[in-house]
Coordinates of C-alpha atoms in Angstrom, one line a residue:
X1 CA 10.9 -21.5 -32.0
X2 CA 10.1 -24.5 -34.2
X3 CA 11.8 -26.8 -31.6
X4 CA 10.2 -25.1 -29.2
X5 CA 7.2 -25.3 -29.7
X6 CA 7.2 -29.2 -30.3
X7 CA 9.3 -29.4 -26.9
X8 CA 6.3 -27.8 -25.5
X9 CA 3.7 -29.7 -27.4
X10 CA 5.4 -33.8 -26.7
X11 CA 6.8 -32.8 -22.8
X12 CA 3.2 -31.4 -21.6
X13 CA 3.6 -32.8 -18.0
X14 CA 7.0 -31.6 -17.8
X15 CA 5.7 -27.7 -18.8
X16 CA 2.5 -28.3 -16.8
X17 CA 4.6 -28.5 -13.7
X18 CA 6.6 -25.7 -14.7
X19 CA 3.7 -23.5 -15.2
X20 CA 2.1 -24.6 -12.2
X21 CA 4.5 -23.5 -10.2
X22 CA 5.0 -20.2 -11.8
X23 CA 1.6 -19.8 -11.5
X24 CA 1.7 -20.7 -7.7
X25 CA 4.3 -18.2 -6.8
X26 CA 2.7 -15.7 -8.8
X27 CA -0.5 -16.2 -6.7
X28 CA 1.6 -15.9 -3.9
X29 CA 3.2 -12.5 -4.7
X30 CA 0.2 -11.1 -6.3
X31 CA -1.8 -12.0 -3.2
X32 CA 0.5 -10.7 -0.8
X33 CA 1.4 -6.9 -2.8
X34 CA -2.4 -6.8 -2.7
X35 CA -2.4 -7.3 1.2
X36 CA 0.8 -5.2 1.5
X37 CA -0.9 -2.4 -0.4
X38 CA -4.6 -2.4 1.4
X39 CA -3.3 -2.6 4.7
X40 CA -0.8 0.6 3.6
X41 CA -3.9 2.1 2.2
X42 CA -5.7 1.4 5.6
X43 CA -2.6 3.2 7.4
X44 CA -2.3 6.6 5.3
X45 CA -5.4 7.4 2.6
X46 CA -6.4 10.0 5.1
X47 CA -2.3 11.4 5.0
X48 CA -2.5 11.2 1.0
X49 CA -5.9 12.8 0.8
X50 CA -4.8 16.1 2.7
X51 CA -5.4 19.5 0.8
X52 CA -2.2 21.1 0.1
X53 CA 1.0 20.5 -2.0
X54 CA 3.3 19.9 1.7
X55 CA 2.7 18.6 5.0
X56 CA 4.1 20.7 7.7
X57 CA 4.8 18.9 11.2
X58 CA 6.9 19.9 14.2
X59 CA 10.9 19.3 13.9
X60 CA 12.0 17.9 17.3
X61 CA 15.6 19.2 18.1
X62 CA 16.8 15.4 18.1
X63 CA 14.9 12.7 15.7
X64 CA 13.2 12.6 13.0
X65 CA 9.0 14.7 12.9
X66 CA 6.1 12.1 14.1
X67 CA 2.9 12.5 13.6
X68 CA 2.2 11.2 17.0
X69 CA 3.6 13.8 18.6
X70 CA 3.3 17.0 16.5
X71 CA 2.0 19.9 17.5
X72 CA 2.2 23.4 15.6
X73 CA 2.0 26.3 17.6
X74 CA 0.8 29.7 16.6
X75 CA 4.1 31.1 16.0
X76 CA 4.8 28.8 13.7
X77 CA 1.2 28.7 12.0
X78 CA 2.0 32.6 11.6
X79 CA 5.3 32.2 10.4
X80 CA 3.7 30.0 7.8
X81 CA 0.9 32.2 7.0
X82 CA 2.9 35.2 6.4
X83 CA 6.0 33.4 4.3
X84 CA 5.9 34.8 0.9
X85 CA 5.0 32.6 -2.1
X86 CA 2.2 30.8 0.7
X87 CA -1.1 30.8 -1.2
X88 CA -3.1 28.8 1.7
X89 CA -2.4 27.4 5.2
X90 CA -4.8 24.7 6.6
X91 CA -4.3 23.5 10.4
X92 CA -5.3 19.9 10.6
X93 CA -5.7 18.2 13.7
X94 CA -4.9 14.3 14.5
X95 CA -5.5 12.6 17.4
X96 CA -7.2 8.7 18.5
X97 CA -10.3 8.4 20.0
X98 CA -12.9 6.5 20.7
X99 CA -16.6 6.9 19.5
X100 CA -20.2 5.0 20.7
X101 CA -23.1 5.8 18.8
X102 CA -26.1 7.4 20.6
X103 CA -29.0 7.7 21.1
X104 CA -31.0 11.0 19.6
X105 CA -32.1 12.1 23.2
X106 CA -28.1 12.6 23.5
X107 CA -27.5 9.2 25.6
X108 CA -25.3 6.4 24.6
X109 CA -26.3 2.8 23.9
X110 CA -26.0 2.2 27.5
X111 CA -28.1 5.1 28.7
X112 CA -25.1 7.2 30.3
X113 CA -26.0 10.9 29.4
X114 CA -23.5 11.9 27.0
X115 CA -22.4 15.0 28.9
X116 CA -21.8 13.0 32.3
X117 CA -19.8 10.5 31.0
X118 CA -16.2 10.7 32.7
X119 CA -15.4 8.3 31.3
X120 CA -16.0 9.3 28.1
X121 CA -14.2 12.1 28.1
X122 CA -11.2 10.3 29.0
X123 CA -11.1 8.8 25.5
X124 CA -12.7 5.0 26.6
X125 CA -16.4 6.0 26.4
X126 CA -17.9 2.4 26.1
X127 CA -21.5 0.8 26.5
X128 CA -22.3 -2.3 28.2
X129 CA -22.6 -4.2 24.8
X130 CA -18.9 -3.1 23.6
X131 CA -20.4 -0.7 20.7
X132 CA -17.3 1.6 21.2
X133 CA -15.0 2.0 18.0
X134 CA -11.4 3.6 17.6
X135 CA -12.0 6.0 15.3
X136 CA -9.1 9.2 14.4
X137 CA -10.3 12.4 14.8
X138 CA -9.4 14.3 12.2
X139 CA -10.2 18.4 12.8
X140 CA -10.2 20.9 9.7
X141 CA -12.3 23.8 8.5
X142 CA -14.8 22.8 5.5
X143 CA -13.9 24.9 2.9
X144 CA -10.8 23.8 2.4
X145 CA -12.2 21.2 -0.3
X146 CA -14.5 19.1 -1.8
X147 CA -11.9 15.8 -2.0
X148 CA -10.8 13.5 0.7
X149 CA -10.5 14.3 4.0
X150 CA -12.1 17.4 3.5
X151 CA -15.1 16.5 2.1
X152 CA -16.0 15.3 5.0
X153 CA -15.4 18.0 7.2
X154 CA -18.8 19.6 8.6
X155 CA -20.0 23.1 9.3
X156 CA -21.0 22.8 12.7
X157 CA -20.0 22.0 15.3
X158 CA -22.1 19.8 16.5
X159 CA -21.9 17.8 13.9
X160 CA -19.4 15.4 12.5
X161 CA -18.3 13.9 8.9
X162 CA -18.1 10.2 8.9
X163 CA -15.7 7.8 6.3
X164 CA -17.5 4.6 5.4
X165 CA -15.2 2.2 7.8
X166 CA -16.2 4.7 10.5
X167 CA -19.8 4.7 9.6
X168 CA -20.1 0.6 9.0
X169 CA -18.1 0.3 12.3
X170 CA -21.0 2.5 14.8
X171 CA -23.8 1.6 12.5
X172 CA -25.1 4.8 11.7
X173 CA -25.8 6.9 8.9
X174 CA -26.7 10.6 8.6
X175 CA -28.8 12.0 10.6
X176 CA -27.9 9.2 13.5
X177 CA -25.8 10.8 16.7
X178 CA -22.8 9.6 18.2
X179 CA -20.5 10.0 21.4
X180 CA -17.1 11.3 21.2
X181 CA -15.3 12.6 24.5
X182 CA -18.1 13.3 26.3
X183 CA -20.0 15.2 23.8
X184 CA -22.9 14.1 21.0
X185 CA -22.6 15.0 17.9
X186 CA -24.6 14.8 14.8
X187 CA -23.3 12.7 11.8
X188 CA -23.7 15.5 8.8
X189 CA -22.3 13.2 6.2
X190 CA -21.4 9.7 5.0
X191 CA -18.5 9.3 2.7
X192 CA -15.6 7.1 1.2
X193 CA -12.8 5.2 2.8
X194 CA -10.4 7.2 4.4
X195 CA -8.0 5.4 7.1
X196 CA -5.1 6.7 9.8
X197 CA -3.3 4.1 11.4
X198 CA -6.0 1.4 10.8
X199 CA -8.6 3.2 12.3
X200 CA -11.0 4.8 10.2
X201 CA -11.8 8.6 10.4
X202 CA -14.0 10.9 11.7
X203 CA -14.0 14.7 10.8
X204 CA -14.9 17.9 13.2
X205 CA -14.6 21.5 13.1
X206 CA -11.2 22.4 14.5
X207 CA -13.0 23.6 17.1
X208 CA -14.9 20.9 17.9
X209 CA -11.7 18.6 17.2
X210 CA -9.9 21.0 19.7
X211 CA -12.5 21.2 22.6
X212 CA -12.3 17.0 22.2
X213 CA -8.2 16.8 21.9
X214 CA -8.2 19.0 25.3
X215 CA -10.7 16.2 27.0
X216 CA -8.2 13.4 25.6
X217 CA -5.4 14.9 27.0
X218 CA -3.7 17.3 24.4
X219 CA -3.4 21.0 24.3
X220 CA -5.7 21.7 21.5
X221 CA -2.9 22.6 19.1
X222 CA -2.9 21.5 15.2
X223 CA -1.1 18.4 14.2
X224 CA 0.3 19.4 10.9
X225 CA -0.5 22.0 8.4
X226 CA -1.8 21.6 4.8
X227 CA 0.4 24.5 3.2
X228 CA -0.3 24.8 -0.4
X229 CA 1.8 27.6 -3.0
X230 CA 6.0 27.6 -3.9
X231 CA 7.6 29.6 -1.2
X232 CA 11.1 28.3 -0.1
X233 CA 10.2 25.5 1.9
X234 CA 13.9 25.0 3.3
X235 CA 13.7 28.3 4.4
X236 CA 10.9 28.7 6.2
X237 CA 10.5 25.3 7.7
X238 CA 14.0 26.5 9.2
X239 CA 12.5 28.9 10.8
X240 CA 9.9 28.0 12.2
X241 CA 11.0 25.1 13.3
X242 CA 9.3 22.9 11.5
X243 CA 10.0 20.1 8.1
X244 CA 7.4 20.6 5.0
X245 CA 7.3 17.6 2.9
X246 CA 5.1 16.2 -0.2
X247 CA 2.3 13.9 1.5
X248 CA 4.0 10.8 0.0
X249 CA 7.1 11.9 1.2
X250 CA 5.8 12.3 4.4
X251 CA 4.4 8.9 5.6
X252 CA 7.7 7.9 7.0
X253 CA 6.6 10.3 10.2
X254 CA 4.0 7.5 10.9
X255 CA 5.7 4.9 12.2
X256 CA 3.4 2.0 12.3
X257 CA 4.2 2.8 8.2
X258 CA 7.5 2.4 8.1
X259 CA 7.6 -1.2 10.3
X260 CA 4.9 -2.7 8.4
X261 CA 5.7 -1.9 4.8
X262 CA 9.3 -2.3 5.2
X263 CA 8.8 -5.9 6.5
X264 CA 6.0 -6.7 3.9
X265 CA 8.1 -5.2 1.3
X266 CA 10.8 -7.3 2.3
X267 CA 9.0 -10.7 2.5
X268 CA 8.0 -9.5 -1.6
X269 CA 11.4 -8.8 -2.6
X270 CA 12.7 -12.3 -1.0
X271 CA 10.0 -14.0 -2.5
X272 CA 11.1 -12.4 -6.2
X273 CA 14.4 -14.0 -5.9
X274 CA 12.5 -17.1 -4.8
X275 CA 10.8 -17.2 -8.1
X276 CA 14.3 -16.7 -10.4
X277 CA 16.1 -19.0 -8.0
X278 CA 12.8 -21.5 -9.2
X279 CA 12.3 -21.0 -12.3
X280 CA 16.2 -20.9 -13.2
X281 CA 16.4 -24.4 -11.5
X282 CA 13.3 -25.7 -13.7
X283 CA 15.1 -24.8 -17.2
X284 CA 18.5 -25.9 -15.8
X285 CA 17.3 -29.0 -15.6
X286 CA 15.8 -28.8 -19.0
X287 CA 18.4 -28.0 -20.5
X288 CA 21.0 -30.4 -18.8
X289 CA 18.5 -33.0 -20.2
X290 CA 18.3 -32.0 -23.8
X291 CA 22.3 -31.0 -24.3
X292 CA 22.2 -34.2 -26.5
X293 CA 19.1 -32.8 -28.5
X294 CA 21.1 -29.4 -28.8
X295 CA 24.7 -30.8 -29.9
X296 CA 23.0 -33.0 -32.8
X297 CA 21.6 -29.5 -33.8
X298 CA 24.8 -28.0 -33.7
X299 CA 25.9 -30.5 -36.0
X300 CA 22.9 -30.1 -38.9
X301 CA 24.4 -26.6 -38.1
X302 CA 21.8 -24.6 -35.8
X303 CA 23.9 -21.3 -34.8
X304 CA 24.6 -20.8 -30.5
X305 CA 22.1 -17.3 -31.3
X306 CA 19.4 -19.5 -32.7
X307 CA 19.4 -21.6 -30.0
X308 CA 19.5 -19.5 -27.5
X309 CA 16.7 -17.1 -28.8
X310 CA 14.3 -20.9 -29.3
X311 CA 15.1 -21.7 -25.4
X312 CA 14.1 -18.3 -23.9
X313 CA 11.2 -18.2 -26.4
X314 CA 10.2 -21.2 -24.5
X315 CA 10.8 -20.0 -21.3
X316 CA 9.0 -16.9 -21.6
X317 CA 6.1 -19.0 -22.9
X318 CA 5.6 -20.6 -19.9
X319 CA 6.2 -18.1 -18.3
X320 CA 3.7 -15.7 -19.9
X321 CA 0.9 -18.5 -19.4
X322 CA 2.0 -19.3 -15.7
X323 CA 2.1 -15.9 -14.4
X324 CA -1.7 -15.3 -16.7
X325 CA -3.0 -18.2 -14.7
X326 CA -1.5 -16.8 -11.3
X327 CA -2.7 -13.2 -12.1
X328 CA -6.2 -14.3 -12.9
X329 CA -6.1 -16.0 -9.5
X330 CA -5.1 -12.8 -7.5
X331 CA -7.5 -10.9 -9.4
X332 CA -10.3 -13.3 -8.5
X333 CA -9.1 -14.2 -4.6
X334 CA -8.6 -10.9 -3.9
X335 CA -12.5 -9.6 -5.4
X336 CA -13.6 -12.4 -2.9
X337 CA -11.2 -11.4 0.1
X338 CA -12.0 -7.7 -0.4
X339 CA -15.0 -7.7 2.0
X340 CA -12.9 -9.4 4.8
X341 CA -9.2 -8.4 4.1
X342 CA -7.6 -4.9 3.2
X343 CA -6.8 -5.7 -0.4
X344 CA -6.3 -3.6 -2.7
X345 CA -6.7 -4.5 -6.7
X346 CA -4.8 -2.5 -8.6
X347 CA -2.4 -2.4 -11.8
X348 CA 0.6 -1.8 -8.6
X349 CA -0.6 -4.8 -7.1
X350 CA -1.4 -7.4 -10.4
X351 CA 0.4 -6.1 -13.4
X352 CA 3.7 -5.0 -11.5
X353 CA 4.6 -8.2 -9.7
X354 CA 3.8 -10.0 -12.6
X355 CA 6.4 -8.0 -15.0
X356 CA 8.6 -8.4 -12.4
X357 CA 8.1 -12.1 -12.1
X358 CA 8.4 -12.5 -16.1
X359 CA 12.1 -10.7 -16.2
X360 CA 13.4 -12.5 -13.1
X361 CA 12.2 -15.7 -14.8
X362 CA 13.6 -14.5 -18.1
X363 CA 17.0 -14.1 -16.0
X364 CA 16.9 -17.2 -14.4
X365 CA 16.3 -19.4 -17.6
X366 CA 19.5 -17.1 -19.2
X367 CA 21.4 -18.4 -16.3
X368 CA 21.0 -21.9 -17.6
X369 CA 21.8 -21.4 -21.2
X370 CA 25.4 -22.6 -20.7
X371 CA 23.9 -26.1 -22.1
X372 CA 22.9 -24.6 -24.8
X373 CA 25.8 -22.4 -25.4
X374 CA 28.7 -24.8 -24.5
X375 CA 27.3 -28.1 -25.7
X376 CA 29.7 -29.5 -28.0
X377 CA 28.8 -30.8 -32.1
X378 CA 31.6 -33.4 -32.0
X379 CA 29.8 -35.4 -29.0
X380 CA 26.7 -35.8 -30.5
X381 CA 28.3 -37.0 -33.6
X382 CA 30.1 -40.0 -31.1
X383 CA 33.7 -38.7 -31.3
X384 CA 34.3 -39.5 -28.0
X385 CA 33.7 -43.1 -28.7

């Protein structure tokens, strides 16, 4: 590394550049796997934060399960339920609605009576000033947890459980009172983030959720079922006509999921081999422009191994202080954008890309080493004149 290091110490603009532009792309990635990860958060944290070790939704004869359009019937919540090996089986329903918050004499912001609203019940209910909010409905019983989703479930049913978005959005706390299809409902409880389809949720009583799925057009029915135990999965999802699946596995039923990561995920990936294609240019160039430097050390006597080891020892060096510089950028963009943007800071969305960015850089100085490894002792030493 000792020529290295006084490479990197006389040819400071040169590295400066470099780094910068490391550093650039890094804040590029960085920013946008933080974007791609809050607006995936903002899509399924309420899917993840089911009860249950697998997520059972309806198997259409043709296509793949959706959780728009499953519904579980009771033959197949009983086949479920009596499957052996089935500790607990949790009907959840899933549907959009729409929410206004009300008044505590049961009228909306607009003065409608909450139970005379038609229009309410048909899923729009809105007040004069716009305070309606898509919100998902999310229907479970309440002791089926005290995590996620199903710590806000409520007891009554009259009341409701509220995540934070969903709260923040109608401006209301506990004890407030809100609209949903036509009936008020008290907000029992205020808790953390929890998203479907970038709406924010609301939790009932499944037989609150169903009374409200009914005035919104459905049949009432459960959406999925929170199974938890070991029976044979296969087995019994064949026969009841149904797919079981881990809750990770099972965010390729939403489809707004699958669209939006896979092109997010895509613009990352391209950007990756953006970054190698960069930084392998940068250090070709670098080494083109010291093959003289390198043959005259060939000469003294320098082995092709040492050489090679001193130029991606300097490579990673800038790299390593590039992608720092970039990382510390997402971290502190991304604190600031948190309020406004879905971003999510984590060691996925920092750390990761910026391995990732060190080995494809590492690859794309190796690329250039054929300088270094072909430059010939005999040229530097003027036999060719």
């Amino acid at each position: 590394m000792f020529v290295a290091w006084r490479d990197l110490r006389f040819a400071r603009g040169r590295f400066v550049l470099i780094g910068s532009v490391v550093a650039l792309i890094t804040v590029l990635v960085g920013f946008l796997a933080g974007l791609t990860g809050g607006l995936a958060a903002q899509n399924v944290s309420a899917v993840l934060a089911l009860p249950g070790d697998r997520l059972v939704l309806q198997q259409p004869s043709d296509g793949q399960p959706s959780f728009a359009d499953s519904r579980i019937g009771r033959e197949a919540l009983a086949g479920w339920r009596a499957s052996a090996g089935v500790d607990e089986v949790v009907p959840v329903g899933i549907v959009q609605g729409r929410a206004v918050r009300a008044a505590a004499d049961g009228t909306d912001a607009s003065g409608t009576g909450a139970a005379g609203s038609a229009a309410g019940a048909a899923g729009s209910a809105a007040d004069a000033d716009g305070a309606a909010v898509g919100v998902a409905l999310f229907g479970l019983p309440a002791s089926t947890g005290s995590d996620g989703v199903a710590a806000l479930a409520p007891r009554s049913a009259d009341e409701v459980g509220l995540s934070a978005g969903a709260a923040h959005d109608l401006g209301v706390r506990a004890g407030d009172h809100l609209t949903i299809a036509g009936t008020t409902f008290e907000v029992a409880t205020v808790g953390g983030d929890a998203w479907y389809s970038h709406t924010p949720v609301v939790a009932m009583t499944p037989e609150a959720w169903s009374t409200a799925d009914q005035r919104l057009g459905g049949d009432g029915d459960p959406t999925v079922l929170a199974v938890s135990g070991d029976p044979d999965w296969a087995s019994v999802a064949e026969r009841t006509h149904t797919s079981a699946a881990t809750p990770l596995s099972s965010l390729t039923a939403l489809e707004t999921f699958r669209s939006e990561v896979g092109s997010l995920g895509l613009m990352i990936a391209m950007l990756f081999g953006v970054s190698a294609l960069v930084v392998g240019a940068f250090f070709t160039v670098w080494t083109m422009q010291r093959s003289g430097d390198v043959a005259v050390l060939k000469a003294l006597g320098a082995s092709t191994p040492s050489l090679v080891r001193d130029a991606l020892g300097q490579a990673l060096v800038v790299l390593v202080v590039g992608i720092g510089v970039g990382t510390a950028a997402v971290v502190g963009l991304g604190t600031l954008a948190g309020g406004a943007l879905p971003f999510l800071l984590s060691p996925l969305t920092t750390l990761v890309p910026g391995v990732v960015m060190a080995l494809l850089g590492l690859a794309g100085a190796a690329v250039a080493l054929r300088t270094v490894t072909a430059a010939d002792p005999l040229t530097a030493l003027g036999s060719n004149r």
